[in-house]
């Protein structure tokens, strides 16, 4: 490796190590940055990804703007053949609601979602990044452009295995968001957790 390449690598390493949670390295419209479809998680493991998740941050699609008001938003994912079932609960106006939706598996980390309450978020769903044990970043598209391979109404959800994730987990998420789209956690909507709901005992703990 040449000296020039070593210098570039050192600069990149230093920059990444200095990135802090909540920084905004590339100000701008988050939705515009999310319009380009990302690649799915390499070597995606469906079984390791299933189970309980807590929603922590998101940028909702325009069709599902009501979700900006959700709190205590949780999910239990289980597999049935070529379908992944999302058992979700959320608190809205201090009332708990639950819904089960299905995602048809079309490839490793790639799904076609079916929203049972009005197609608010139906469409392509991609698991972009996860370590299976602490966090998961999911991208989706509810409306594709008629002229280009871009999404007119994209969304992302950041989920963790723990209701109150460790700061180190949040830092890893921040790094992933920066590398994927050049965005920061503080550009997304924070989902608060206080009194978790439950869905048939699946989310109880």
XYZ file of N, CA and C in Angstrom:
615
model
N 0.855 -1.192 0.000
C 0.000 0.000 0.000
C 0.890 1.241 0.000
N 0.582 2.184 -0.883
C 1.402 3.380 -0.992
C 1.193 4.298 0.203
N 2.132 5.249 0.371
C 2.037 6.207 1.478
C 0.772 7.055 1.358
N 0.415 7.442 0.131
C -0.782 8.264 -0.082
C -2.041 7.529 0.364
N -2.120 6.241 0.037
C -3.284 5.444 0.422
C -3.366 5.306 1.934
N -2.211 5.145 2.578
C -2.182 5.033 4.039
C -2.663 6.321 4.699
N -2.271 7.465 4.124
C -2.696 8.749 4.681
C -4.203 8.915 4.566
N -4.760 8.582 3.408
C -6.214 8.675 3.197
C -6.952 7.784 4.183
N -6.466 6.555 4.363
C -7.097 5.616 5.288
C -7.063 6.159 6.712
N -5.936 6.762 7.102
C -5.816 7.315 8.447
C -6.782 8.464 8.665
N -6.949 9.320 7.657
C -7.878 10.447 7.769
C -9.312 9.954 7.919
N -9.689 8.958 7.104
C -11.039 8.405 7.192
C -11.292 7.774 8.548
N -10.315 7.051 9.056
C -10.449 6.413 10.362
C -10.622 7.446 11.455
N -9.834 8.518 11.394
C -9.935 9.584 12.405
C -11.301 10.270 12.334
N -11.775 10.547 11.109
C -13.066 11.216 10.936
C -14.192 10.378 11.524
N -14.170 9.080 11.233
C -15.210 8.194 11.748
C -15.170 8.118 13.262
N -13.980 8.097 13.836
C -13.859 7.980 15.283
C -14.335 9.239 15.985
N -14.296 10.392 15.290
C -14.692 11.653 15.903
C -16.181 11.946 15.756
N -16.893 11.190 14.898
C -18.309 11.436 14.696
C -19.076 11.137 15.973
N -19.842 12.097 16.446
C -20.574 11.948 17.696
C -22.073 11.849 17.433
N -22.765 11.231 18.375
C -24.202 11.096 18.273
C -24.846 12.470 18.216
N -25.773 12.638 17.258
C -26.501 13.894 17.166
C -25.877 14.916 16.242
N -24.698 14.643 15.686
C -24.106 15.568 14.732
C -24.883 15.506 13.419
N -24.789 16.546 12.640
C -25.441 16.610 11.343
C -24.383 16.900 10.289
N -23.661 15.851 9.820
C -22.533 16.073 8.917
C -22.924 16.638 7.563
N -24.131 16.344 7.090
C -24.592 16.812 5.790
C -26.005 17.373 5.912
N -26.155 18.632 6.288
C -27.490 19.211 6.421
C -28.252 19.116 5.106
N -29.559 18.994 5.204
C -30.372 18.931 3.999
C -31.627 18.133 4.234
N -32.364 17.934 3.165
C -33.627 17.221 3.218
C -33.380 15.719 3.332
N -33.795 15.138 4.451
C -33.574 13.711 4.676
C -34.314 12.882 3.636
N -35.548 13.257 3.335
C -36.331 12.494 2.366
C -35.637 12.427 1.005
N -34.997 13.526 0.597
C -34.279 13.526 -0.679
C -33.135 12.523 -0.652
N -32.437 12.436 0.456
C -31.311 11.502 0.585
C -31.781 10.054 0.595
N -32.997 9.828 1.087
C -33.510 8.464 1.199
C -34.144 7.951 -0.088
N -34.287 8.797 -1.094
C -35.012 8.401 -2.297
C -34.306 7.317 -3.105
N -32.990 7.253 -3.016
C -32.254 6.215 -3.753
C -32.317 4.900 -2.995
N -32.815 3.820 -3.593
C -32.926 2.538 -2.882
C -31.558 2.018 -2.436
N -31.416 1.626 -1.183
C -30.141 1.084 -0.696
C -30.025 -0.400 -1.008
N -28.833 -0.921 -0.865
C -28.630 -2.356 -1.015
C -29.034 -3.059 0.276
N -29.548 -4.286 0.182
C -29.898 -5.020 1.416
C -28.647 -5.453 2.175
N -28.848 -5.778 3.419
C -27.771 -6.243 4.296
C -27.068 -7.457 3.679
N -25.754 -7.407 3.475
C -25.036 -8.565 2.917
C -25.130 -9.773 3.852
N -25.360 -10.948 3.283
C -25.418 -12.169 4.074
C -26.530 -12.176 5.099
N -27.656 -11.573 4.773
C -28.739 -11.409 5.736
C -29.223 -12.747 6.287
N -29.372 -12.807 7.635
C -29.808 -14.018 8.336
C -31.222 -13.802 8.859
N -32.194 -14.416 8.216
C -33.602 -14.202 8.529
C -33.953 -14.635 9.951
N -33.430 -15.781 10.364
C -33.746 -16.297 11.692
C -33.176 -15.401 12.794
N -31.936 -14.961 12.623
C -31.297 -14.120 13.631
C -31.983 -12.766 13.748
N -32.599 -12.305 12.663
C -33.255 -10.998 12.629
C -34.636 -11.007 13.290
N -35.291 -12.147 13.322
C -36.641 -12.230 13.869
C -36.629 -12.049 15.391
N -37.810 -11.873 15.967
C -37.918 -11.680 17.409
C -38.397 -10.287 17.763
N -38.115 -9.853 18.986
C -38.624 -8.580 19.487
C -37.701 -7.418 19.160
N -38.323 -6.288 18.759
C -37.607 -5.056 18.493
C -38.366 -3.872 19.097
N -37.615 -2.857 19.504
C -38.196 -1.608 19.979
C -37.866 -0.512 18.964
N -38.879 0.184 18.462
C -38.656 1.293 17.541
C -38.072 2.474 18.320
N -36.997 3.072 17.806
C -36.330 4.173 18.499
C -36.360 5.492 17.721
N -36.119 5.430 16.414
C -36.114 6.624 15.562
C -36.759 6.260 14.227
N -37.321 7.263 13.564
C -37.849 7.005 12.234
C -38.059 8.290 11.453
N -38.187 8.112 10.150
C -38.674 9.139 9.239
C -39.823 8.472 8.501
N -41.034 8.874 8.860
C -42.227 8.195 8.356
C -42.544 8.628 6.926
N -43.201 7.748 6.150
C -43.673 8.168 4.827
C -44.820 9.151 4.985
N -45.073 9.944 3.959
C -46.165 10.924 4.025
C -47.505 10.247 4.288
N -47.678 9.047 3.752
C -48.937 8.326 3.907
C -49.153 7.798 5.315
N -48.105 7.812 6.131
C -48.190 7.259 7.487
C -47.719 8.302 8.486
N -48.049 9.560 8.216
C -47.582 10.666 9.048
C -48.106 10.583 10.470
N -49.233 9.905 10.665
C -49.791 9.776 12.008
C -48.831 9.069 12.957
N -47.931 8.257 12.407
C -46.986 7.517 13.249
C -45.997 8.443 13.945
N -45.918 9.710 13.519
C -45.054 10.667 14.192
C -45.481 10.863 15.644
N -46.737 10.526 15.961
C -47.270 10.722 17.306
C -47.177 9.467 18.168
N -46.676 8.366 17.611
C -46.621 7.116 18.363
C -45.577 7.174 19.480
N -45.854 6.464 20.555
C -44.867 6.196 21.596
C -44.980 4.718 21.949
N -44.021 4.209 22.711
C -44.035 2.798 23.130
C -44.288 1.872 21.937
N -43.605 2.159 20.826
C -43.810 1.428 19.571
C -42.884 0.213 19.547
N -43.469 -0.977 19.555
C -42.689 -2.216 19.611
C -43.166 -3.196 18.550
N -42.350 -4.208 18.324
C -42.633 -5.167 17.261
C -42.090 -6.538 17.628
N -42.855 -7.565 17.292
C -42.368 -8.932 17.411
C -42.504 -9.569 16.035
N -41.386 -10.014 15.475
C -41.363 -10.579 14.130
C -41.227 -12.093 14.195
N -42.118 -12.789 13.513
C -42.013 -14.247 13.428
C -42.150 -14.688 11.980
N -41.582 -15.847 11.674
C -41.513 -16.333 10.304
C -42.489 -17.473 10.077
N -43.163 -17.442 8.919
C -44.068 -18.506 8.496
C -43.819 -18.765 7.019
N -42.965 -19.729 6.721
C -42.634 -20.021 5.333
C -41.944 -18.836 4.679
N -42.533 -18.332 3.583
C -41.937 -17.191 2.885
C -42.574 -15.864 3.303
N -43.155 -15.855 4.505
C -43.787 -14.649 5.017
C -43.234 -14.313 6.405
N -42.956 -13.023 6.624
C -42.588 -12.536 7.948
C -43.772 -11.761 8.502
N -44.210 -12.115 9.700
C -45.332 -11.428 10.325
C -44.826 -10.410 11.330
N -45.330 -9.190 11.214
C -45.025 -8.115 12.158
C -46.198 -7.976 13.127
N -45.976 -8.301 14.397
C -46.969 -8.039 15.435
C -46.533 -6.750 16.122
N -47.240 -5.675 15.874
C -46.817 -4.372 16.365
C -47.814 -3.792 17.367
N -47.285 -3.102 18.361
C -48.120 -2.359 19.298
C -47.560 -0.952 19.428
N -48.430 -0.009 19.650
C -48.012 1.384 19.786
C -49.042 2.138 20.617
N -48.574 3.192 21.269
C -49.462 4.040 22.056
C -49.712 5.336 21.284
N -51.004 5.694 21.165
C -51.396 6.906 20.464
C -52.522 7.565 21.245
N -52.320 8.816 21.647
C -53.301 9.513 22.500
C -53.588 8.706 23.758
N -52.529 8.114 24.312
C -52.572 7.354 25.561
C -53.356 6.052 25.459
N -53.658 5.616 24.255
C -54.344 4.336 24.054
C -53.429 3.385 23.299
N -53.402 2.123 23.740
C -52.592 1.118 23.058
C -53.361 0.525 21.884
N -52.674 0.375 20.786
C -53.241 -0.262 19.597
C -52.297 -1.370 19.148
N -52.850 -2.384 18.533
C -52.027 -3.477 18.014
C -52.493 -3.841 16.611
N -51.550 -4.282 15.799
C -51.856 -4.663 14.421
C -50.836 -5.702 13.968
N -51.266 -6.626 13.143
C -50.366 -7.616 12.560
C -50.360 -7.437 11.053
N -49.192 -7.264 10.494
C -49.045 -7.112 9.047
C -48.088 -8.168 8.529
N -48.143 -8.399 7.231
C -47.322 -9.452 6.632
C -46.354 -8.873 5.610
N -45.177 -9.473 5.558
C -44.171 -9.109 4.579
C -43.768 -10.359 3.809
N -43.976 -10.335 2.511
C -43.595 -11.465 1.668
C -42.111 -11.382 1.368
N -41.393 -12.457 1.655
C -39.942 -12.499 1.454
C -39.643 -12.690 -0.028
N -38.925 -11.747 -0.627
C -38.595 -11.836 -2.052
C -37.103 -12.020 -2.298
N -36.308 -11.945 -1.255
C -34.863 -12.120 -1.382
C -34.231 -11.893 -0.028
N -32.924 -12.149 0.119
C -32.253 -11.918 1.408
C -32.355 -10.460 1.847
N -33.100 -10.212 2.907
C -33.253 -8.860 3.420
C -34.208 -7.989 2.634
N -34.958 -8.577 1.705
C -35.877 -7.810 0.853
C -37.282 -8.389 0.978
N -38.271 -7.500 1.172
C -39.646 -7.922 1.394
C -40.608 -7.020 0.623
N -41.823 -7.529 0.441
C -42.929 -6.705 -0.041
C -43.934 -6.638 1.093
N -44.132 -5.435 1.625
C -44.991 -5.256 2.781
C -46.445 -5.077 2.406
N -47.325 -5.544 3.288
C -48.764 -5.396 3.099
C -49.364 -4.802 4.366
N -49.700 -3.522 4.310
C -50.284 -2.825 5.455
C -51.777 -3.142 5.530
N -52.249 -3.753 6.620
C -53.655 -4.155 6.717
C -54.606 -3.019 7.069
N -54.096 -1.816 7.315
C -54.981 -0.733 7.747
C -55.033 0.408 6.736
N -54.928 0.068 5.453
C -55.128 1.095 4.440
C -53.959 1.372 3.526
N -53.002 0.463 3.420
C -51.850 0.646 2.531
C -51.055 1.908 2.832
N -50.992 2.279 4.108
C -50.242 3.472 4.487
C -48.750 3.312 4.229
N -48.228 2.105 4.417
C -46.790 1.897 4.192
C -46.510 0.680 3.325
N -47.523 0.136 2.635
C -47.295 -1.029 1.779
C -46.250 -0.712 0.711
N -45.479 -1.737 0.355
C -44.457 -1.548 -0.666
C -43.188 -2.303 -0.328
N -42.117 -1.919 -0.960
C -40.846 -2.608 -0.785
C -40.227 -2.260 0.558
N -39.675 -3.276 1.221
C -39.020 -3.120 2.515
C -37.645 -3.782 2.438
N -36.612 -3.069 2.856
C -35.245 -3.599 2.796
C -34.577 -3.452 4.157
N -34.049 -4.555 4.675
C -33.214 -4.481 5.880
C -31.824 -4.074 5.417
N -31.436 -2.857 5.772
C -30.198 -2.265 5.250
C -28.988 -2.621 6.096
N -29.172 -2.618 7.409
C -28.032 -2.883 8.292
C -28.536 -3.402 9.631
N -27.889 -4.400 10.168
C -28.213 -4.926 11.488
C -27.054 -5.774 11.994
N -26.917 -5.832 13.317
C -25.986 -6.785 13.903
C -26.762 -7.891 14.609
N -28.097 -7.873 14.435
C -29.033 -8.870 14.954
C -29.225 -8.812 16.469
N -28.195 -8.457 17.208
C -28.272 -8.501 18.675
C -28.608 -7.162 19.313
N -28.341 -6.051 18.619
C -28.574 -4.754 19.259
C -29.394 -3.777 18.427
N -29.195 -3.712 17.103
C -29.908 -2.714 16.315
C -30.244 -3.214 14.913
N -31.194 -2.499 14.282
C -31.595 -2.818 12.911
C -32.042 -1.532 12.220
N -31.618 -1.326 10.984
C -32.042 -0.184 10.180
C -32.817 -0.719 8.975
N -34.063 -0.293 8.854
C -34.934 -0.767 7.774
C -35.381 0.401 6.914
N -35.295 0.217 5.598
C -35.725 1.230 4.625
C -36.937 0.704 3.863
N -37.831 1.601 3.498
C -38.981 1.180 2.715
C -39.429 2.249 1.745
N -40.256 1.838 0.791
C -40.775 2.761 -0.220
C -42.261 2.499 -0.428
N -43.065 3.547 -0.321
C -44.507 3.412 -0.530
C -44.940 3.864 -1.920
N -44.065 4.632 -2.621
C -44.428 5.147 -3.943
C -43.178 5.328 -4.789
N -43.093 4.584 -5.883
C -41.932 4.658 -6.761
C -42.115 5.729 -7.819
N -41.005 6.301 -8.259
C -41.039 7.281 -9.328
C -41.420 6.596 -10.635
N -42.175 7.291 -11.453
C -42.601 6.736 -12.739
C -41.504 6.810 -13.791
N -40.439 7.550 -13.519
C -39.422 7.769 -14.537
C -38.042 7.227 -14.175
N -37.737 7.116 -12.876
C -36.415 6.674 -12.460
C -36.543 5.606 -11.383
N -35.454 4.896 -11.149
C -35.438 3.893 -10.078
C -35.191 4.597 -8.740
N -36.122 5.470 -8.390
C -36.051 6.182 -7.121
C -37.407 6.127 -6.438
N -37.408 6.395 -5.154
C -38.644 6.333 -4.372
C -39.148 7.745 -4.098
N -40.408 7.984 -4.371
C -40.995 9.294 -4.128
C -41.405 9.486 -2.672
N -41.675 8.395 -1.984
C -42.114 8.503 -0.589
C -41.408 7.438 0.259
N -40.114 7.654 0.564
C -39.338 6.663 1.324
C -39.533 6.829 2.830
N -39.092 5.828 3.574
C -39.100 5.898 5.038
C -37.984 5.030 5.591
N -37.598 5.306 6.833
C -36.666 4.423 7.539
C -37.109 4.287 8.993
N -36.820 3.134 9.561
C -37.057 2.879 10.975
C -35.779 2.342 11.594
N -35.458 2.866 12.761
C -34.315 2.399 13.529
C -34.863 1.650 14.734
N -34.499 0.371 14.867
C -35.005 -0.451 15.965
C -33.848 -1.042 16.756
N -34.095 -1.304 18.047
C -33.081 -1.916 18.905
C -33.699 -3.068 19.680
N -32.858 -3.940 20.153
C -33.345 -5.080 20.938
C -33.726 -4.649 22.356
N -33.057 -3.631 22.878
C -33.329 -3.150 24.219
C -34.202 -1.893 24.160
N -35.109 -1.755 25.131
C -35.970 -0.585 25.155
C -35.153 0.685 25.358
N -34.117 0.599 26.182
C -33.222 1.721 26.426
C -31.812 1.320 25.996
N -31.480 1.500 24.719
C -30.191 1.037 24.211
C -29.020 1.789 24.820
N -27.901 1.101 24.923
C -26.659 1.684 25.423
C -26.163 2.748 24.452
N -25.470 3.731 24.978
C -24.945 4.815 24.139
C -24.036 4.280 23.031
N -23.319 3.202 23.316
C -22.464 2.622 22.289
C -23.258 2.103 21.101
N -24.452 1.578 21.354
C -25.323 1.101 20.276
C -25.782 2.285 19.431
N -26.174 3.374 20.092
C -26.600 4.567 19.369
C -25.466 5.134 18.516
N -24.253 5.035 19.016
C -23.109 5.529 18.250
C -22.895 4.678 16.992
N -23.101 3.380 17.102
C -22.973 2.508 15.935
C -24.055 2.821 14.909
N -25.266 3.091 15.388
C -26.358 3.468 14.496
C -26.034 4.779 13.785
N -25.499 5.732 14.546
C -25.126 7.028 13.979
C -24.098 6.853 12.862
N -23.115 6.004 13.093
C -22.091 5.749 12.082
C -22.700 5.117 10.838
N -23.620 4.168 11.039
C -24.257 3.492 9.914
C -25.083 4.478 9.083
N -25.848 5.346 9.749
C -26.648 6.343 9.036
C -25.760 7.292 8.234
N -24.635 7.664 8.823
C -23.692 8.556 8.146
C -23.127 7.899 6.884
N -22.743 6.641 7.005
C -22.160 5.942 5.854
C -23.187 5.663 4.763
N -24.424 5.386 5.160
C -25.462 5.033 4.195
C -26.027 6.248 3.463
N -26.364 7.285 4.231
C -27.061 8.426 3.641
C -26.473 9.783 4.016
N -25.454 9.818 4.860
C -24.922 11.094 5.294
C -25.888 11.860 6.171
N -26.680 11.135 6.965
C -27.639 11.785 7.859
C -27.325 11.402 9.300
N -28.003 12.072 10.222
C -27.761 11.874 11.642
C -29.046 11.473 12.352
N -28.892 10.859 13.509
C -30.028 10.489 14.334
C -30.905 11.695 14.649
N -30.279 12.849 14.880
C -31.064 14.010 15.285
C -31.894 14.608 14.159
N -31.784 14.041 12.949
C -32.643 14.448 11.843
C -33.887 13.566 11.744
N -33.983 12.575 12.626
C -35.116 11.662 12.632
C -36.011 11.923 13.839
N -37.219 11.389 13.796
C -38.148 11.530 14.908
C -37.846 10.485 15.968
N -37.704 10.925 17.206
C -37.431 10.020 18.330
C -38.735 9.422 18.830
N -38.755 8.120 19.047
C -39.919 7.420 19.583
C -39.654 7.133 21.055
N -40.463 7.684 21.933
C -40.241 7.532 23.371
C -40.869 6.240 23.887
N -40.281 5.717 24.963
C -40.783 4.507 25.613
C -40.951 4.775 27.101
N -42.128 4.435 27.599
C -42.396 4.623 29.024
C -43.191 3.476 29.604
N -44.337 3.193 28.975
C -45.208 2.109 29.422
C -45.511 1.193 28.241
N -44.670 0.204 27.990
C -44.848 -0.655 26.812
C -46.207 -1.348 26.802
N -46.786 -1.403 25.613
C -48.004 -2.177 25.413
C -47.604 -3.628 25.193
N -48.579 -4.501 25.017
C -48.274 -5.898 24.744
C -49.256 -6.432 23.728
N -48.818 -7.395 22.941
C -49.643 -8.049 21.937
C -49.683 -9.533 22.205
N -50.771 -9.978 22.850
C -50.941 -11.386 23.180
C -49.751 -11.931 23.948
N -49.126 -11.070 24.747
C -48.009 -11.507 25.582
C -46.682 -11.582 24.881
N -46.679 -11.350 23.547
C -45.444 -11.496 22.790
C -44.411 -10.453 23.184
N -44.882 -9.243 23.536
C -43.955 -8.163 23.818
C -43.767 -7.940 25.305
N -44.415 -8.736 26.114
C -44.275 -8.567 27.556
C -42.863 -8.960 27.986
N -42.372 -8.334 29.030
C -41.030 -8.676 29.506
C -40.919 -8.379 30.984
